[in-house]
Amino acid sequence: MKEIKTFSIKDDLCPVGFALKVIEGKWKLPILWVLCQNGTLRYNELKKSILGITNMMLTSSLKELEESGIVNRVQYNEIPPRVEYSLTEIGNRLLPVLDEFAKWGQELIGIKKL
Amino acid sequence: MKEIKTFSIKDDLCPVGFALKVIEGKWKLPILWVLCQNGTLRYNELKKSILGITNMMLTSSLKELEESGIVNRVQYNEIPPRVEYSLTEIGNRLLPVLDEFAKWGQELIGIKKL
DNA sequence: CAGCATCCTAACAGATACTG
DNA sequence: CAGTATCTGTTAGGATGCTG
């Protein structure tokens, strides 16, 4: 009888699952994308550059990304208010990983077209 | 005035988004994990090795993974029925990418503990 | 043994309007 | 300018029981 390795759901402290949660959600990748393309952006610049996003989703997605530690939020107490967002250092280090992921995705798309 | 690169939601044919969808969902990673640890497994072996999963979720997750092309399903027409699941070739090539992802996740966990 | 059908709930996401 | 608040719709996931 073969010995089967099990997986307990308690193990979802698994680093892959953890990393995945950080970028899951409809708007996280788009936000990361425009930030890595443009560097630092203000709230309204982000909003304009991500077509279709609402204030609610932009705000909550940014907050989660900030809490995850991959987006910086800098608030200037001016009138009118100014808030700038950018990728953190570890946020930037995610990019090459996503690139590998993209390559694999491309292969998969290629295979499915056969 | 700076030129801002935009992101249209229509672009979600983006390979990263595509790849992400394939492994999203509560049970996909656990399934991939036990398959890569054990090689080929039968339906009930999978069920036993993933604690807490229901028949419905196992069935639908396996079907999606199969449709994505990263899991093989082989049905033997015997009595009692036997169905075996394993990773496809491209499914196996996902593993090193997930490994990179895991390393990044570990770093992030490390940073957040500081 | 390997599943499918049905019903149910909770989390996610969108629309709209309002505020410091 | 940079968000909140509220209300509503949609989808993911779960419980339970049944079938070839």
Coordinates of C-alpha atoms (C1' of nucleotides) in Angstrom, one line a residue:
Chain A
M1 CA 0.0 0.0 0.0
K2 CA 1.4 3.3 -1.0
E3 CA 2.0 6.1 1.4
I4 CA 0.1 9.2 0.4
K5 CA 1.2 12.7 1.4
T6 CA -1.7 14.7 2.7
F7 CA -2.4 18.4 2.6
S8 CA -4.2 20.0 5.5
I9 CA -6.0 23.2 5.0
K10 CA -4.3 24.4 8.1
D11 CA -1.2 24.6 6.0
D12 CA -2.5 27.6 4.1
L13 CA 0.3 29.6 5.7
C14 CA 2.0 28.1 2.7
P15 CA 4.1 30.8 1.2
V16 CA 2.6 30.3 -2.3
G17 CA -0.9 30.7 -1.0
F18 CA 0.2 33.7 1.0
A19 CA 1.8 35.3 -2.0
L20 CA -1.2 34.6 -4.1
K21 CA -3.6 36.2 -1.7
V22 CA -1.6 39.4 -1.9
I23 CA -2.2 39.8 -5.7
E24 CA -5.6 38.2 -5.9
G25 CA -8.6 40.4 -6.7
K26 CA -9.9 42.0 -9.8
W27 CA -7.9 45.2 -9.6
K28 CA -4.6 44.3 -7.9
L29 CA -2.6 43.3 -11.0
P30 CA -3.8 46.4 -13.0
I31 CA -2.7 48.6 -10.1
L32 CA 0.7 47.0 -9.8
W33 CA 1.0 47.2 -13.6
V34 CA 0.4 50.9 -13.9
L35 CA 2.6 51.6 -10.9
C36 CA 5.5 49.7 -12.3
Q37 CA 5.0 51.4 -15.7
N38 CA 4.8 54.9 -14.3
G39 CA 6.7 54.9 -11.0
T40 CA 4.9 57.2 -8.6
L41 CA 1.3 58.2 -9.2
R42 CA -1.3 60.2 -7.4
Y43 CA -4.7 58.8 -6.5
N44 CA -6.5 60.4 -9.4
E45 CA -3.7 59.5 -11.9
L46 CA -4.2 55.9 -10.9
K47 CA -7.9 56.2 -11.3
K48 CA -7.6 57.6 -14.8
S49 CA -5.1 55.0 -15.9
I50 CA -7.2 52.0 -14.8
L51 CA -10.2 52.1 -17.0
G52 CA -13.5 51.1 -15.3
I53 CA -12.3 51.1 -11.7
T54 CA -14.5 52.9 -9.1
N55 CA -13.3 54.9 -6.1
M56 CA -14.4 52.2 -3.8
M57 CA -12.4 49.5 -5.5
L58 CA -9.4 51.6 -6.0
T59 CA -9.3 52.8 -2.4
S60 CA -9.8 49.3 -0.9
S61 CA -7.4 47.6 -3.3
L62 CA -4.7 50.2 -2.5
K63 CA -5.3 49.8 1.2
E64 CA -4.8 46.1 1.0
L65 CA -1.7 46.4 -1.2
E66 CA -0.3 48.9 1.3
E67 CA -1.1 46.6 4.3
S68 CA 0.6 43.7 2.4
G69 CA 3.7 45.9 2.2
I70 CA 4.1 46.0 -1.5
V71 CA 2.7 49.6 -2.1
N72 CA 3.9 52.8 -0.5
R73 CA 1.4 55.5 0.4
V74 CA 2.7 59.0 1.0
Q75 CA 0.3 61.7 2.1
Y76 CA 1.2 65.4 1.8
N77 CA -0.9 67.6 4.0
E78 CA -1.6 70.3 1.5
I79 CA -4.7 72.0 0.1
P80 CA -5.8 70.5 -2.2
P81 CA -4.7 67.1 -0.7
R82 CA -2.1 65.1 -2.5
V83 CA -1.4 61.4 -2.0
E84 CA 1.2 59.5 -3.9
Y85 CA 1.5 55.8 -4.5
S86 CA 4.5 53.7 -5.6
L87 CA 5.8 50.2 -5.3
T88 CA 7.9 49.2 -2.3
E89 CA 11.3 47.5 -2.7
I90 CA 9.7 44.1 -2.2
G91 CA 6.9 45.1 -4.5
N92 CA 9.4 45.7 -7.2
R93 CA 11.0 42.3 -6.5
L94 CA 7.7 40.7 -7.3
L95 CA 7.9 41.9 -10.9
P96 CA 10.5 39.3 -12.2
V97 CA 8.5 36.5 -10.6
L98 CA 5.3 37.7 -12.4
D99 CA 7.4 37.8 -15.5
E100 CA 8.2 34.1 -15.1
F101 CA 4.5 33.5 -14.4
A102 CA 3.6 35.4 -17.6
K103 CA 6.0 33.2 -19.7
W104 CA 4.3 30.1 -18.3
G105 CA 0.9 31.6 -19.0
Q106 CA 2.0 32.3 -22.6
E107 CA 3.0 28.7 -23.1
L108 CA -0.3 27.5 -21.7
I109 CA -2.2 29.8 -24.1
G110 CA -0.1 28.5 -26.9
I111 CA -0.8 24.9 -26.1
K112 CA -4.5 25.5 -25.8
K113 CA -4.6 27.0 -29.3
L114 CA -3.2 23.8 -30.9
Chain B
M1 CA 2.7 67.1 -18.2
K2 CA 3.7 63.6 -17.9
E3 CA 2.4 60.8 -20.1
I4 CA 0.7 58.1 -18.1
K5 CA 0.4 54.6 -19.4
T6 CA -3.1 53.3 -18.9
F7 CA -4.5 49.8 -18.3
S8 CA -7.7 48.8 -19.9
I9 CA -9.7 46.0 -18.3
K10 CA -10.1 44.6 -21.9
D11 CA -6.4 43.7 -21.5
D12 CA -7.1 41.0 -19.1
L13 CA -6.0 38.5 -21.7
C14 CA -2.8 39.5 -20.1
P15 CA -0.8 36.3 -19.6
V16 CA -0.3 36.9 -15.8
G17 CA -4.0 37.3 -15.3
F18 CA -4.6 34.2 -17.4
A19 CA -2.1 32.1 -15.5
L20 CA -3.4 33.4 -12.2
K21 CA -7.0 32.4 -13.0
V22 CA -5.8 28.9 -13.6
I23 CA -4.6 28.4 -10.1
E24 CA -7.0 30.6 -8.3
G25 CA -9.6 29.2 -5.9
K26 CA -9.5 27.7 -2.5
W27 CA -8.5 24.1 -3.5
K28 CA -6.4 24.4 -6.7
L29 CA -3.1 24.8 -5.0
P30 CA -3.7 21.9 -2.5
I31 CA -4.7 19.7 -5.4
L32 CA -1.6 20.6 -7.4
W33 CA 0.5 20.1 -4.3
V34 CA -0.6 16.5 -3.5
L35 CA -0.4 15.6 -7.2
C36 CA 3.2 16.8 -7.5
Q37 CA 4.1 15.1 -4.2
N38 CA 2.4 11.8 -5.1
G39 CA 2.4 11.5 -8.9
T40 CA -0.7 9.8 -10.1
L41 CA -3.7 9.5 -7.7
R42 CA -7.2 8.2 -7.8
Y43 CA -10.2 10.4 -7.0
N44 CA -10.6 9.0 -3.5
E45 CA -7.0 9.2 -2.8
L46 CA -7.1 12.9 -3.6
K47 CA -10.1 13.3 -1.5
K48 CA -8.4 11.6 1.5
S49 CA -5.2 13.6 1.1
I50 CA -6.9 17.0 1.0
L51 CA -8.4 17.5 4.4
G52 CA -11.8 19.2 4.4
I53 CA -12.5 19.1 0.7
T54 CA -16.0 18.1 -0.4
N55 CA -16.9 15.9 -3.4
M56 CA -18.4 19.0 -5.1
M57 CA -15.3 21.1 -4.7
L58 CA -12.9 18.3 -5.6
T59 CA -14.9 17.5 -8.7
S60 CA -15.3 21.0 -9.9
S61 CA -11.7 22.0 -9.2
L62 CA -10.4 18.9 -11.0
K63 CA -12.6 19.7 -13.9
E64 CA -11.3 23.2 -14.2
L65 CA -7.7 22.2 -13.8
E66 CA -8.3 19.6 -16.5
E67 CA -9.9 22.1 -18.8
S68 CA -7.0 24.5 -18.2
G69 CA -4.7 21.7 -19.5
I70 CA -2.6 21.3 -16.4
V71 CA -4.1 18.1 -15.0
N72 CA -4.6 14.7 -16.8
R73 CA -7.7 12.7 -16.2
V74 CA -7.7 9.0 -17.2
Q75 CA -10.8 6.9 -16.8
Y76 CA -10.7 3.1 -16.8
N77 CA -14.0 1.5 -17.5
E78 CA -13.9 -1.1 -14.8
I79 CA -16.2 -2.1 -12.1
P80 CA -15.8 -0.5 -9.6
P81 CA -14.8 2.6 -11.6
R82 CA -11.3 3.9 -11.5
V83 CA -10.2 7.4 -12.5
E84 CA -6.6 8.6 -12.2
Y85 CA -5.3 12.1 -12.0
S86 CA -1.8 13.5 -12.6
L87 CA -0.1 16.6 -13.7
T88 CA 0.4 17.3 -17.4
E89 CA 3.8 18.3 -18.8
I90 CA 3.0 22.0 -18.6
G91 CA 1.5 21.4 -15.2
N92 CA 4.8 20.2 -14.1
R93 CA 6.5 23.2 -15.6
L94 CA 4.4 25.4 -13.3
L95 CA 6.2 24.0 -10.3
P96 CA 9.5 25.9 -10.6
V97 CA 7.5 29.1 -11.1
L98 CA 5.5 28.5 -8.0
D99 CA 8.7 27.9 -6.2
E100 CA 10.0 31.4 -7.2
F101 CA 6.7 32.7 -6.0
A102 CA 7.1 30.9 -2.7
K103 CA 10.5 32.4 -2.2
W104 CA 9.1 35.9 -2.7
G105 CA 6.2 35.1 -0.3
Q106 CA 8.7 34.0 2.3
E107 CA 10.6 37.3 2.0
L108 CA 7.4 39.2 2.4
I109 CA 6.4 37.2 5.5
G110 CA 9.9 37.9 6.9
I111 CA 9.6 41.6 6.3
K112 CA 6.2 41.8 7.9
K113 CA 7.5 40.1 11.0
L114 CA 10.1 42.9 11.6
Chain C
dC1 C1' -16.0 4.3 -6.7
dA2 C1' -16.5 8.6 -8.6
dG3 C1' -19.1 11.6 -9.2
dC4 C1' -23.7 15.2 -9.9
dA5 C1' -28.0 18.1 -8.4
dT6 C1' -30.0 21.2 -5.3
dC7 C1' -30.2 24.6 -2.1
dC8 C1' -28.0 27.9 0.8
dT9 C1' -24.8 31.5 2.7
dA10 C1' -21.1 34.7 2.8
dA11 C1' -17.6 37.2 0.6
dC12 C1' -16.7 40.0 -3.3
dA13 C1' -17.7 43.6 -6.5
dG14 C1' -20.5 47.6 -8.6
dA15 C1' -23.5 51.9 -8.6
dT16 C1' -24.5 56.0 -6.6
dA17 C1' -24.2 59.7 -3.6
dC18 C1' -21.8 62.3 -0.1
dT19 C1' -17.5 64.6 2.7
dG20 C1' -13.0 66.6 5.1
Chain D
dC1 C1' -8.4 66.0 -4.4
dA2 C1' -8.9 61.9 -2.2
dG3 C1' -11.4 59.5 -0.5
dT4 C1' -16.4 57.2 2.6
dA5 C1' -21.0 55.4 3.2
dT6 C1' -24.8 52.7 1.8
dC7 C1' -27.3 49.8 -0.8
dT8 C1' -27.6 46.1 -4.2
dG9 C1' -26.2 42.4 -7.2
dT10 C1' -23.1 38.5 -8.4
dT11 C1' -20.2 34.8 -7.7
dA12 C1' -17.5 31.4 -4.9
dG13 C1' -17.9 28.1 -1.8
dG14 C1' -20.3 24.8 1.4
dA15 C1' -23.9 21.1 3.2
dT16 C1' -26.5 17.4 2.1
dG17 C1' -28.3 13.8 -0.4
dC18 C1' -28.6 10.9 -4.7
dT19 C1' -26.8 7.9 -8.9
dG20 C1' -24.5 5.0 -12.8

